[in-house]
């Protein structure tokens, strides 16, 4: 019996065949099981001999089955590995690669320039209070400049205070002057919000603020920093700039800065021709703003500037519509984005 069963096990060519052998030997009506049932009819002496012998037989059969099972499984795995081997000659499937958004690109570039000039990056909240966004910047209530900002107001809180979505990055000037001691040298890039929407305005847009406060700071320093940045940004040796007198409540004197450019076939060429393009607002920090932040205007002076990042990106890359910047259309990003 044992020989024939072991031979069956050895010849089993598949897990199913092996299972059939197991049932034939050890199943409820299996050959070994039936032998075991005979034990009851034996005399105690016979049983003493036949019992252990049968048990050992059962163990040997079970061991043989387990061994064969492992061998069959190993063979099956070998076969699968052989069949599923990678075909290295197949063409690779195209892999989508992300792109760097033009605004991120502009921000990365300018951060590098200003880092070289010793500026740190500062941040402030998108939801601002009236004090930081307006009052401390010398824009008191009922000041006409408040109307110019198309402000998004939040619902008044329990104290009747109405927070705003910051309309510019200038509140970061205030936060910096209140929290740190001069000399200060920061840029503050980030999101800003105004209730305005057309091809070149979106309710959310990006600005970068610059602020320097130190002793003996003057407009020549402002001009030098802007020249370094704008020349690097527009990739010219030395950008030609025009400072046009302007007005901001928080700077005095104030200026708007134009860069010299020409339009060729609808494309912007910087540093040539006799067109001028406005790129930012700036000025010397108004002494009233320094005072509001606890700084003595007789001891400290500062300059500040603010520019629209989206607008700068549009100019540099020849885009005419601002809205797709924020629509998340991958095709647009594939076209205008930058390889990482
Ligand atoms: N905050 C001004 C604006 O949003 C820009 C500005 C910043 C002007 C700093 C002067 C100094 O228009």
mmCIF file of C-alpha atoms and ligand atoms in Angstrom:
data_model
loop_
_atom_site.group_PDB
_atom_site.id
_atom_site.type_symbol
_atom_site.label_atom_id
_atom_site.label_comp_id
_atom_site.label_asym_id
_atom_site.label_seq_id
_atom_site.Cartn_x
_atom_site.Cartn_y
_atom_site.Cartn_z
ATOM 1 C CA UNK A 1 0.000 0.000 0.000
ATOM 2 C CA UNK A 2 2.677 2.442 1.015
ATOM 3 C CA UNK A 3 4.678 1.887 -2.167
ATOM 4 C CA UNK A 4 1.786 2.442 -4.462
ATOM 5 C CA UNK A 5 0.670 5.590 -2.592
ATOM 6 C CA UNK A 6 4.176 7.078 -2.591
ATOM 7 C CA UNK A 7 4.416 6.337 -6.301
ATOM 8 C CA UNK A 8 1.093 8.129 -6.868
ATOM 9 C CA UNK A 9 2.354 11.138 -4.956
ATOM 10 C CA UNK A 10 5.570 11.203 -6.929
ATOM 11 C CA UNK A 11 3.684 11.077 -10.220
ATOM 12 C CA UNK A 12 1.164 13.802 -9.350
ATOM 13 C CA UNK A 13 1.784 16.487 -11.964
ATOM 14 C CA UNK A 14 -0.381 19.233 -10.529
ATOM 15 C CA UNK A 15 -1.760 20.477 -7.193
ATOM 16 C CA UNK A 16 -5.150 19.028 -8.188
ATOM 17 C CA UNK A 17 -3.711 15.608 -8.927
ATOM 18 C CA UNK A 18 -1.840 15.712 -5.627
ATOM 19 C CA UNK A 19 -5.024 16.597 -3.765
ATOM 20 C CA UNK A 20 -6.759 13.622 -5.396
ATOM 21 C CA UNK A 21 -4.033 11.332 -4.084
ATOM 22 C CA UNK A 22 -4.397 12.832 -0.608
ATOM 23 C CA UNK A 23 -8.139 12.146 -0.616
ATOM 24 C CA UNK A 24 -7.568 8.635 -1.926
ATOM 25 C CA UNK A 25 -5.143 7.909 0.949
ATOM 26 C CA UNK A 26 -6.265 10.027 3.881
ATOM 27 C CA UNK A 27 -9.790 11.179 3.023
ATOM 28 C CA UNK A 28 -12.873 9.928 4.932
ATOM 29 C CA UNK A 29 -12.996 6.822 2.769
ATOM 30 C CA UNK A 30 -9.275 6.802 2.035
ATOM 31 C CA UNK A 31 -7.211 3.664 1.986
ATOM 32 C CA UNK A 32 -5.238 4.529 5.108
ATOM 33 C CA UNK A 33 -8.345 5.770 6.879
ATOM 34 C CA UNK A 34 -10.053 2.445 6.201
ATOM 35 C CA UNK A 35 -7.107 0.538 7.573
ATOM 36 C CA UNK A 36 -7.359 2.646 10.695
ATOM 37 C CA UNK A 37 -11.016 1.716 11.066
ATOM 38 C CA UNK A 38 -9.983 -1.963 11.156
ATOM 39 C CA UNK A 39 -8.096 -1.307 14.402
ATOM 40 C CA UNK A 40 -11.343 -1.431 16.400
ATOM 41 C CA UNK A 41 -11.927 -5.043 15.432
ATOM 42 C CA UNK A 42 -8.485 -6.188 16.525
ATOM 43 C CA UNK A 43 -7.333 -7.761 19.754
ATOM 44 C CA UNK A 44 -5.360 -5.443 22.025
ATOM 45 C CA UNK A 45 -2.104 -7.222 21.102
ATOM 46 C CA UNK A 46 -2.705 -6.845 17.379
ATOM 47 C CA UNK A 47 -3.702 -3.253 17.859
ATOM 48 C CA UNK A 48 -0.503 -2.509 19.797
ATOM 49 C CA UNK A 49 1.484 -3.420 16.736
ATOM 50 C CA UNK A 50 -0.753 -2.267 13.922
ATOM 51 C CA UNK A 51 -1.720 1.080 15.530
ATOM 52 C CA UNK A 52 1.701 2.742 15.673
ATOM 53 C CA UNK A 53 2.639 1.252 12.304
ATOM 54 C CA UNK A 54 -0.444 2.809 10.710
ATOM 55 C CA UNK A 55 0.206 6.143 12.387
ATOM 56 C CA UNK A 56 3.742 6.165 11.076
ATOM 57 C CA UNK A 57 2.496 5.284 7.619
ATOM 58 C CA UNK A 58 0.050 8.191 7.797
ATOM 59 C CA UNK A 59 2.852 10.568 8.826
ATOM 60 C CA UNK A 60 5.118 9.404 5.991
ATOM 61 C CA UNK A 61 2.325 9.870 3.461
ATOM 62 C CA UNK A 62 1.553 13.350 4.803
ATOM 63 C CA UNK A 63 5.239 14.320 4.718
ATOM 64 C CA UNK A 64 5.571 13.065 1.168
ATOM 65 C CA UNK A 65 2.514 15.090 0.120
ATOM 66 C CA UNK A 66 3.878 18.252 1.770
ATOM 67 C CA UNK A 67 7.220 17.782 0.064
ATOM 68 C CA UNK A 68 5.621 17.229 -3.325
ATOM 69 C CA UNK A 69 3.367 20.229 -2.810
ATOM 70 C CA UNK A 70 6.352 22.492 -2.173
ATOM 71 C CA UNK A 71 8.104 21.108 -5.228
ATOM 72 C CA UNK A 72 5.051 21.701 -7.429
ATOM 73 C CA UNK A 73 4.727 25.270 -6.152
ATOM 74 C CA UNK A 74 8.390 26.012 -6.775
ATOM 75 C CA UNK A 75 8.084 24.646 -10.287
ATOM 76 C CA UNK A 76 4.990 26.773 -10.927
ATOM 77 C CA UNK A 77 6.820 29.889 -9.703
ATOM 78 C CA UNK A 78 9.825 29.146 -11.900
ATOM 79 C CA UNK A 79 7.550 28.784 -14.858
ATOM 80 C CA UNK A 80 5.782 32.098 -14.133
ATOM 81 C CA UNK A 81 9.054 33.928 -13.687
ATOM 82 C CA UNK A 82 10.242 32.593 -17.019
ATOM 83 C CA UNK A 83 7.027 33.586 -18.775
ATOM 84 C CA UNK A 84 6.643 37.001 -17.198
ATOM 85 C CA UNK A 85 10.138 38.221 -17.860
ATOM 86 C CA UNK A 86 10.253 41.895 -18.927
ATOM 87 C CA UNK A 87 10.624 42.479 -22.611
ATOM 88 C CA UNK A 88 13.186 45.260 -22.623
ATOM 89 C CA UNK A 89 12.710 45.844 -26.333
ATOM 90 C CA UNK A 90 9.130 47.132 -25.884
ATOM 91 C CA UNK A 91 8.748 50.903 -26.273
ATOM 92 C CA UNK A 92 8.216 52.734 -22.955
ATOM 93 C CA UNK A 93 4.802 54.247 -22.381
ATOM 94 C CA UNK A 94 4.880 58.053 -22.293
ATOM 95 C CA UNK A 95 5.150 59.468 -18.784
ATOM 96 C CA UNK A 96 3.550 62.834 -18.003
ATOM 97 C CA UNK A 97 5.956 65.200 -16.391
ATOM 98 C CA UNK A 98 4.852 68.155 -14.291
ATOM 99 C CA UNK A 99 5.618 71.727 -15.276
ATOM 100 C CA UNK A 100 6.555 74.759 -13.265
ATOM 101 C CA UNK A 101 3.868 77.417 -13.362
ATOM 102 C CA UNK A 102 5.068 80.724 -14.867
ATOM 103 C CA UNK A 103 4.309 82.592 -11.642
ATOM 104 C CA UNK A 104 6.385 80.139 -9.638
ATOM 105 C CA UNK A 105 9.139 80.603 -12.195
ATOM 106 C CA UNK A 106 9.010 84.399 -11.848
ATOM 107 C CA UNK A 107 9.028 84.059 -8.075
ATOM 108 C CA UNK A 108 11.976 81.653 -8.070
ATOM 109 C CA UNK A 109 13.988 83.975 -10.298
ATOM 110 C CA UNK A 110 13.378 87.103 -8.281
ATOM 111 C CA UNK A 111 13.938 85.332 -4.967
ATOM 112 C CA UNK A 112 17.392 84.407 -6.184
ATOM 113 C CA UNK A 113 18.262 87.965 -7.202
ATOM 114 C CA UNK A 114 17.067 89.411 -3.905
ATOM 115 C CA UNK A 115 18.718 86.679 -1.876
ATOM 116 C CA UNK A 116 21.997 87.751 -3.472
ATOM 117 C CA UNK A 117 21.245 91.314 -2.377
ATOM 118 C CA UNK A 118 20.746 90.145 1.217
ATOM 119 C CA UNK A 119 16.926 90.149 1.357
ATOM 120 C CA UNK A 120 15.012 87.608 3.420
ATOM 121 C CA UNK A 121 11.538 86.333 2.511
ATOM 122 C CA UNK A 122 8.661 87.445 4.757
ATOM 123 C CA UNK A 123 5.038 86.331 4.821
ATOM 124 C CA UNK A 124 1.729 87.576 6.121
ATOM 125 C CA UNK A 125 -1.851 86.295 6.301
ATOM 126 C CA UNK A 126 -4.290 86.526 3.390
ATOM 127 C CA UNK A 127 -7.018 87.588 5.781
ATOM 128 C CA UNK A 128 -5.882 90.900 7.178
ATOM 129 C CA UNK A 129 -7.271 93.419 9.578
ATOM 130 C CA UNK A 130 -8.017 96.980 8.695
ATOM 131 C CA UNK A 131 -5.024 98.247 10.666
ATOM 132 C CA UNK A 132 -2.352 96.322 8.717
ATOM 133 C CA UNK A 133 -3.967 96.583 5.291
ATOM 134 C CA UNK A 134 -4.920 100.266 5.523
ATOM 135 C CA UNK A 135 -4.597 102.368 8.663
ATOM 136 C CA UNK A 136 -0.956 101.703 9.534
ATOM 137 C CA UNK A 137 -0.133 102.297 5.876
ATOM 138 C CA UNK A 138 -1.451 105.831 6.233
ATOM 139 C CA UNK A 139 -4.753 105.014 4.574
ATOM 140 C CA UNK A 140 -7.233 106.182 7.213
ATOM 141 C CA UNK A 141 -10.927 105.440 7.020
ATOM 142 C CA UNK A 142 -12.751 107.434 4.310
ATOM 143 C CA UNK A 143 -9.453 107.921 2.489
ATOM 144 C CA UNK A 144 -10.151 107.770 -1.255
ATOM 145 C CA UNK A 145 -7.347 105.234 -1.695
ATOM 146 C CA UNK A 146 -9.601 102.681 -0.014
ATOM 147 C CA UNK A 147 -12.029 102.912 -2.901
ATOM 148 C CA UNK A 148 -9.236 102.259 -5.388
ATOM 149 C CA UNK A 149 -8.639 98.863 -3.866
ATOM 150 C CA UNK A 150 -11.986 97.138 -4.601
ATOM 151 C CA UNK A 151 -11.700 95.409 -1.273
ATOM 152 C CA UNK A 152 -13.267 92.059 -0.392
ATOM 153 C CA UNK A 153 -14.679 92.434 3.118
ATOM 154 C CA UNK A 154 -15.441 89.560 5.450
ATOM 155 C CA UNK A 155 -18.569 89.499 7.577
ATOM 156 C CA UNK A 156 -18.037 91.531 10.775
ATOM 157 C CA UNK A 157 -17.051 89.431 13.791
ATOM 158 C CA UNK A 158 -18.592 89.599 17.302
ATOM 159 C CA UNK A 159 -16.703 92.810 18.038
ATOM 160 C CA UNK A 160 -17.988 94.401 14.854
ATOM 161 C CA UNK A 161 -14.538 94.173 13.288
ATOM 162 C CA UNK A 162 -14.524 93.671 9.554
ATOM 163 C CA UNK A 163 -11.517 91.737 8.261
ATOM 164 C CA UNK A 164 -10.452 92.028 4.628
ATOM 165 C CA UNK A 165 -8.735 89.842 2.062
ATOM 166 C CA UNK A 166 -5.479 91.732 1.749
ATOM 167 C CA UNK A 167 -5.616 94.020 -1.275
ATOM 168 C CA UNK A 168 -1.831 94.225 -1.567
ATOM 169 C CA UNK A 169 1.277 92.743 0.048
ATOM 170 C CA UNK A 170 2.074 96.051 1.774
ATOM 171 C CA UNK A 171 0.615 94.916 5.135
ATOM 172 C CA UNK A 172 3.652 92.633 5.364
ATOM 173 C CA UNK A 173 5.732 95.839 5.576
ATOM 174 C CA UNK A 174 3.840 96.741 8.737
ATOM 175 C CA UNK A 175 4.125 93.277 10.238
ATOM 176 C CA UNK A 176 7.862 93.242 9.580
ATOM 177 C CA UNK A 177 8.485 96.701 11.034
ATOM 178 C CA UNK A 178 6.430 95.864 14.125
ATOM 179 C CA UNK A 179 8.111 92.536 14.752
ATOM 180 C CA UNK A 180 11.734 93.078 13.838
ATOM 181 C CA UNK A 181 14.397 95.659 14.438
ATOM 182 C CA UNK A 182 16.181 97.477 11.607
ATOM 183 C CA UNK A 183 18.172 96.975 9.519
ATOM 184 C CA UNK A 184 15.361 95.280 7.583
ATOM 185 C CA UNK A 185 15.697 93.808 4.146
ATOM 186 C CA UNK A 186 12.755 91.684 3.018
ATOM 187 C CA UNK A 187 10.700 90.673 0.041
ATOM 188 C CA UNK A 188 7.156 89.470 0.614
ATOM 189 C CA UNK A 189 5.656 87.567 -2.314
ATOM 190 C CA UNK A 190 2.138 86.244 -2.135
ATOM 191 C CA UNK A 191 -1.519 86.282 -3.046
ATOM 192 C CA UNK A 192 -3.600 89.433 -3.064
ATOM 193 C CA UNK A 193 -7.287 89.992 -3.705
ATOM 194 C CA UNK A 194 -9.410 92.654 -5.356
ATOM 195 C CA UNK A 195 -12.938 92.538 -6.657
ATOM 196 C CA UNK A 196 -11.987 93.002 -10.267
ATOM 197 C CA UNK A 197 -12.261 90.698 -13.263
ATOM 198 C CA UNK A 198 -11.412 90.994 -16.939
ATOM 199 C CA UNK A 199 -8.727 89.730 -19.332
ATOM 200 C CA UNK A 200 -5.930 91.313 -17.305
ATOM 201 C CA UNK A 201 -7.482 91.275 -13.820
ATOM 202 C CA UNK A 202 -8.473 88.315 -11.688
ATOM 203 C CA UNK A 203 -9.989 88.541 -8.192
ATOM 204 C CA UNK A 204 -6.907 86.740 -6.889
ATOM 205 C CA UNK A 205 -3.506 87.753 -8.172
ATOM 206 C CA UNK A 206 0.099 87.885 -6.960
ATOM 207 C CA UNK A 207 2.324 90.675 -5.803
ATOM 208 C CA UNK A 208 5.805 90.933 -4.436
ATOM 209 C CA UNK A 209 6.592 93.562 -1.859
ATOM 210 C CA UNK A 210 10.061 94.843 -1.100
ATOM 211 C CA UNK A 211 11.071 96.711 2.042
ATOM 212 C CA UNK A 212 14.365 98.054 3.287
ATOM 213 C CA UNK A 213 14.688 100.043 6.509
ATOM 214 C CA UNK A 214 18.068 101.226 7.711
ATOM 215 C CA UNK A 215 20.007 104.339 8.597
ATOM 216 C CA UNK A 216 20.896 106.607 5.662
ATOM 217 C CA UNK A 217 18.720 104.714 3.201
ATOM 218 C CA UNK A 218 17.931 106.727 0.091
ATOM 219 C CA UNK A 219 16.301 106.452 -3.312
ATOM 220 C CA UNK A 220 19.573 105.549 -4.995
ATOM 221 C CA UNK A 221 19.482 102.269 -3.065
ATOM 222 C CA UNK A 222 15.946 101.662 -4.287
ATOM 223 C CA UNK A 223 16.976 102.332 -7.852
ATOM 224 C CA UNK A 224 19.995 100.034 -7.607
ATOM 225 C CA UNK A 225 17.940 97.116 -6.272
ATOM 226 C CA UNK A 226 15.245 97.510 -8.915
ATOM 227 C CA UNK A 227 17.842 97.775 -11.662
ATOM 228 C CA UNK A 228 19.533 94.554 -10.524
ATOM 229 C CA UNK A 229 16.230 92.714 -10.366
ATOM 230 C CA UNK A 230 14.611 93.972 -13.568
ATOM 231 C CA UNK A 231 17.811 93.546 -15.601
ATOM 232 C CA UNK A 232 18.090 89.926 -14.459
ATOM 233 C CA UNK A 233 14.382 89.343 -14.979
ATOM 234 C CA UNK A 234 14.221 90.722 -18.510
ATOM 235 C CA UNK A 235 17.638 89.300 -19.324
ATOM 236 C CA UNK A 236 19.348 92.519 -20.379
ATOM 237 C CA UNK A 237 22.710 93.939 -19.295
ATOM 238 C CA UNK A 238 21.179 97.001 -17.767
ATOM 239 C CA UNK A 239 17.516 97.799 -18.035
ATOM 240 C CA UNK A 240 16.602 101.439 -18.720
ATOM 241 C CA UNK A 241 14.093 102.683 -16.171
ATOM 242 C CA UNK A 242 11.958 105.782 -15.825
ATOM 243 C CA UNK A 243 10.757 106.931 -12.401
ATOM 244 C CA UNK A 244 7.443 108.746 -12.852
ATOM 245 C CA UNK A 245 6.203 110.794 -9.884
ATOM 246 C CA UNK A 246 3.134 109.148 -8.404
ATOM 247 C CA UNK A 247 1.188 108.874 -5.198
ATOM 248 C CA UNK A 248 0.853 106.145 -2.588
ATOM 249 C CA UNK A 249 -0.219 107.054 0.942
ATOM 250 C CA UNK A 250 2.515 104.887 2.452
ATOM 251 C CA UNK A 251 5.459 106.229 0.470
ATOM 252 C CA UNK A 252 6.783 109.767 0.109
ATOM 253 C CA UNK A 253 8.020 110.558 -2.419
ATOM 254 C CA UNK A 254 6.327 107.907 -4.556
ATOM 255 C CA UNK A 255 7.079 106.785 -8.072
ATOM 256 C CA UNK A 256 5.875 104.417 -10.704
ATOM 257 C CA UNK A 257 8.629 102.688 -12.591
ATOM 258 C CA UNK A 258 8.545 102.159 -16.341
ATOM 259 C CA UNK A 259 11.039 100.156 -18.308
ATOM 260 C CA UNK A 260 12.166 101.025 -21.783
ATOM 261 C CA UNK A 261 10.936 98.679 -24.488
ATOM 262 C CA UNK A 262 9.880 98.174 -28.072
ATOM 263 C CA UNK A 263 7.163 96.025 -29.595
ATOM 264 C CA UNK A 264 8.292 93.882 -32.511
ATOM 265 C CA UNK A 265 5.680 91.774 -34.290
ATOM 266 C CA UNK A 266 3.570 91.982 -31.185
ATOM 267 C CA UNK A 267 6.415 90.743 -29.020
ATOM 268 C CA UNK A 268 7.975 92.767 -26.248
ATOM 269 C CA UNK A 269 11.663 93.632 -26.575
ATOM 270 C CA UNK A 270 13.104 95.165 -23.429
ATOM 271 C CA UNK A 271 15.934 97.683 -23.502
ATOM 272 C CA UNK A 272 15.258 99.074 -26.988
ATOM 273 C CA UNK A 273 13.006 101.504 -28.799
ATOM 274 C CA UNK A 274 11.098 104.352 -27.267
ATOM 275 C CA UNK A 275 8.097 102.765 -25.657
ATOM 276 C CA UNK A 276 7.746 102.619 -21.879
ATOM 277 C CA UNK A 277 6.008 99.998 -19.846
ATOM 278 C CA UNK A 278 4.864 100.390 -16.263
ATOM 279 C CA UNK A 279 6.100 97.543 -14.078
ATOM 280 C CA UNK A 280 5.783 98.589 -10.424
ATOM 281 C CA UNK A 281 5.109 101.184 -7.750
ATOM 282 C CA UNK A 282 7.619 102.321 -5.154
ATOM 283 C CA UNK A 283 8.918 105.112 -2.977
ATOM 284 C CA UNK A 284 10.533 106.070 0.311
ATOM 285 C CA UNK A 285 8.605 104.748 3.284
ATOM 286 C CA UNK A 286 6.396 107.560 4.543
ATOM 287 C CA UNK A 287 7.659 108.835 7.936
ATOM 288 C CA UNK A 288 4.099 108.483 9.220
ATOM 289 C CA UNK A 289 4.282 104.733 8.492
ATOM 290 C CA UNK A 290 7.627 104.433 10.287
ATOM 291 C CA UNK A 291 6.124 106.242 13.288
ATOM 292 C CA UNK A 292 3.023 104.026 13.271
ATOM 293 C CA UNK A 293 5.412 101.089 13.610
ATOM 294 C CA UNK A 294 7.355 102.646 16.452
ATOM 295 C CA UNK A 295 10.391 103.642 14.395
ATOM 296 C CA UNK A 296 11.908 107.120 14.694
ATOM 297 C CA UNK A 297 11.901 108.724 11.217
ATOM 298 C CA UNK A 298 14.831 110.907 12.230
ATOM 299 C CA UNK A 299 16.901 107.810 12.817
ATOM 300 C CA UNK A 300 15.592 105.432 10.162
ATOM 301 C CA UNK A 301 14.595 105.725 6.546
ATOM 302 C CA UNK A 302 13.277 103.075 4.232
ATOM 303 C CA UNK A 303 12.195 102.313 0.726
ATOM 304 C CA UNK A 304 9.486 99.998 -0.500
ATOM 305 C CA UNK A 305 8.208 98.674 -3.771
ATOM 306 C CA UNK A 306 5.341 96.517 -4.951
ATOM 307 C CA UNK A 307 4.940 94.705 -8.259
ATOM 308 C CA UNK A 308 2.390 92.378 -9.811
ATOM 309 C CA UNK A 309 3.981 88.994 -10.415
ATOM 310 C CA UNK A 310 1.313 87.854 -12.844
ATOM 311 C CA UNK A 311 1.685 91.016 -14.876
ATOM 312 C CA UNK A 312 5.454 90.571 -15.006
ATOM 313 C CA UNK A 313 5.019 86.974 -16.173
ATOM 314 C CA UNK A 314 2.562 88.089 -18.863
ATOM 315 C CA UNK A 315 4.980 90.710 -20.131
ATOM 316 C CA UNK A 316 7.991 88.449 -20.191
ATOM 317 C CA UNK A 317 6.291 85.480 -21.825
ATOM 318 C CA UNK A 318 3.986 87.399 -24.159
ATOM 319 C CA UNK A 319 0.659 86.339 -22.682
ATOM 320 C CA UNK A 320 -2.396 88.487 -23.260
ATOM 321 C CA UNK A 321 -4.932 86.889 -20.928
ATOM 322 C CA UNK A 322 -4.442 86.512 -17.186
ATOM 323 C CA UNK A 323 -7.395 84.226 -16.500
ATOM 324 C CA UNK A 324 -5.876 80.936 -17.744
ATOM 325 C CA UNK A 325 -3.119 81.377 -15.139
ATOM 326 C CA UNK A 326 -5.606 80.160 -12.550
ATOM 327 C CA UNK A 327 -7.808 77.767 -14.517
ATOM 328 C CA UNK A 328 -5.596 74.733 -14.060
ATOM 329 C CA UNK A 329 -5.769 73.655 -17.706
ATOM 330 C CA UNK A 330 -2.913 71.233 -18.213
ATOM 331 C CA UNK A 331 -2.684 72.100 -21.907
ATOM 332 C CA UNK A 332 -2.000 75.730 -21.020
ATOM 333 C CA UNK A 333 0.648 74.666 -18.549
ATOM 334 C CA UNK A 334 2.230 72.348 -21.105
ATOM 335 C CA UNK A 335 2.479 75.331 -23.429
ATOM 336 C CA UNK A 336 3.665 78.018 -21.022
ATOM 337 C CA UNK A 337 5.059 76.040 -18.090
ATOM 338 C CA UNK A 338 8.707 75.299 -17.520
ATOM 339 C CA UNK A 339 10.434 71.954 -17.440
ATOM 340 C CA UNK A 340 11.468 71.253 -13.863
HETATM 341 N N1 LIG B 1 0.836 98.436 -2.588
HETATM 342 C C1 LIG B 1 0.902 99.175 -3.828
HETATM 343 C C2 LIG B 1 -0.179 98.625 -4.762
HETATM 344 O O1 LIG B 1 -0.701 97.549 -4.520
HETATM 345 C C3 LIG B 1 2.258 99.020 -4.478
HETATM 346 C C4 LIG B 1 3.336 99.675 -3.701
HETATM 347 C C5 LIG B 1 4.059 98.969 -2.764
HETATM 348 C C6 LIG B 1 3.689 100.993 -3.925
HETATM 349 C C7 LIG B 1 5.087 99.585 -2.049
HETATM 350 C C8 LIG B 1 4.695 101.605 -3.237
HETATM 351 C C9 LIG B 1 5.396 100.894 -2.287
HETATM 352 O O2 LIG B 1 -0.523 99.229 -5.742
#
